[in-house]
Short mmCIF file of C-alpha atoms in Angstrom, two decimals:
data_model
loop_
_atom_site.label_atom_id
_atom_site.label_comp_id
_atom_site.label_asym_id
_atom_site.label_seq_id
_atom_site.Cartn_x
_atom_site.Cartn_y
_atom_site.Cartn_z
CA MET U 17 -38.63 10.18 29.05
CA ALA U 18 -36.23 8.72 26.47
CA THR U 19 -33.51 10.93 25.08
CA GLU U 20 -31.73 10.55 21.80
CA GLN U 21 -28.09 9.68 22.26
CA THR U 22 -25.63 12.00 20.52
CA PRO U 23 -23.67 10.07 17.89
CA GLU U 24 -19.93 9.78 18.39
CA PRO U 25 -17.80 12.10 16.25
CA ALA U 26 -16.43 10.49 13.08
CA ASN U 27 -12.81 10.77 14.23
CA ILE U 28 -13.55 8.68 17.35
CA VAL U 29 -15.48 6.07 15.36
CA LEU U 30 -12.73 5.75 12.74
CA ARG U 31 -9.95 5.62 15.36
CA ARG U 32 -11.66 2.76 17.17
CA PHE U 33 -12.21 0.92 13.88
CA PHE U 34 -8.59 1.25 12.73
CA GLU U 35 -7.17 0.26 16.10
CA THR U 36 -9.47 -2.66 16.97
CA SER U 37 -10.76 -4.15 13.71
CA GLU U 38 -9.23 -7.35 12.41
CA SER U 39 -10.12 -6.20 8.88
CA ALA U 40 -8.24 -2.92 9.35
CA ARG U 41 -5.23 -4.78 10.74
CA LYS U 42 -5.15 -7.15 7.75
CA ALA U 43 -5.55 -4.31 5.25
CA ALA U 44 -2.83 -2.25 6.96
CA SER U 45 -0.42 -5.20 6.92
CA HIS U 46 0.16 -4.43 3.24
CA LEU U 47 1.38 -0.90 3.97
CA LYS U 48 5.04 -0.01 4.27
CA ALA U 49 6.13 1.71 7.49
CA PRO U 50 6.48 5.27 6.11
CA ALA U 51 3.01 5.21 4.50
CA GLU U 52 0.73 7.94 5.82
CA VAL U 53 -2.78 9.05 4.88
CA GLY U 54 -4.14 12.49 5.68
CA VAL U 55 -7.75 12.45 6.88
CA ARG U 56 -10.35 15.20 7.36
CA PHE U 57 -14.02 14.94 8.26
CA THR U 58 -17.02 16.94 7.14
CA ASP U 59 -18.40 16.99 10.70
CA VAL U 60 -15.24 17.33 12.84
CA ALA U 61 -12.71 20.15 12.76
CA GLY U 62 -9.01 19.41 12.54
CA GLU U 63 -6.66 17.18 10.65
CA TYR U 64 -5.80 13.57 11.32
CA ARG U 65 -3.52 10.90 9.93
CA PHE U 66 -3.48 7.16 9.50
CA THR U 67 -0.13 5.41 9.69
CA LEU U 68 1.62 2.38 11.13
CA VAL U 69 3.23 2.53 14.57
CA ASP U 70 5.18 -0.56 15.61
CA SER U 71 3.60 -2.35 12.63
CA LYS U 72 0.08 -1.63 13.95
CA PRO U 73 -2.50 0.66 12.32
CA ARG U 74 -2.90 3.91 14.22
CA PHE U 75 -5.21 6.85 13.67
CA LEU U 76 -3.60 9.95 15.16
CA ASP U 77 -4.46 13.59 15.69
CA GLY U 78 -2.50 16.04 13.57
CA LYS U 79 -1.66 16.76 9.96
CA ALA U 80 0.10 14.09 7.93
CA ILE U 81 3.69 15.18 7.28
CA ASP U 82 4.10 13.64 3.82
CA PRO U 83 0.80 11.92 2.98
CA ASP U 84 0.59 9.33 0.23
CA PHE U 85 -2.95 10.62 -0.28
CA GLU U 86 -5.62 12.57 1.60
CA LEU U 87 -9.29 11.83 2.28
CA THR U 88 -12.28 13.87 3.40
CA MET U 89 -14.94 11.65 4.93
CA ALA U 90 -18.57 12.24 5.87
CA PRO U 91 -20.13 10.61 8.97
CA GLY U 92 -22.19 8.21 6.84
CA ALA U 93 -19.06 6.87 5.16
CA VAL U 94 -17.27 6.44 8.48
CA ASN U 95 -20.24 4.67 10.06
CA ALA U 96 -20.68 2.34 7.06
CA ILE U 97 -17.01 1.33 7.13
CA ALA U 98 -16.80 1.02 10.92
CA SER U 99 -19.92 -1.15 11.00
CA LYS U 100 -17.96 -3.95 9.29
CA PRO U 101 -15.05 -4.69 11.70
CA ASP U 102 -14.88 -8.35 10.65
CA ALA U 103 -15.41 -7.89 6.91
CA ASP U 104 -13.23 -9.60 4.36
CA VAL U 105 -10.44 -7.21 3.33
CA GLY U 106 -11.67 -7.19 -0.28
CA ASP U 107 -15.23 -6.41 0.79
CA LEU U 108 -13.93 -3.69 3.08
CA GLY U 109 -11.98 -2.18 0.19
CA ILE U 110 -15.08 -2.12 -2.00
CA LEU U 111 -17.09 -0.52 0.80
CA PHE U 112 -14.35 2.05 1.33
CA PHE U 113 -14.27 3.06 -2.34
CA GLN U 114 -18.06 3.28 -2.48
CA HIS U 115 -17.90 6.03 0.14
CA ILE U 116 -15.01 8.22 -0.98
#
């Protein structure tokens, strides 16, 4: 009997995208080191933050200390963005803004 697989939580999906996607790396290369984005999810409790660590994009647990801006993301938005790990940075930006 086949069972339906439980989808991964949005925070795990977004973390993997930010830390492994070439598109995310290219987009993050334009950020300055102290930049920080606060992130919340509609399906996952807690607060998270996106920042650069050693010039690499990192998605970390915990509240952003001094966020440049904050986002609340639904699972559909996270999945749409994460499904394009090799997208052109401009296309990724358009996709991002379509879902926030």
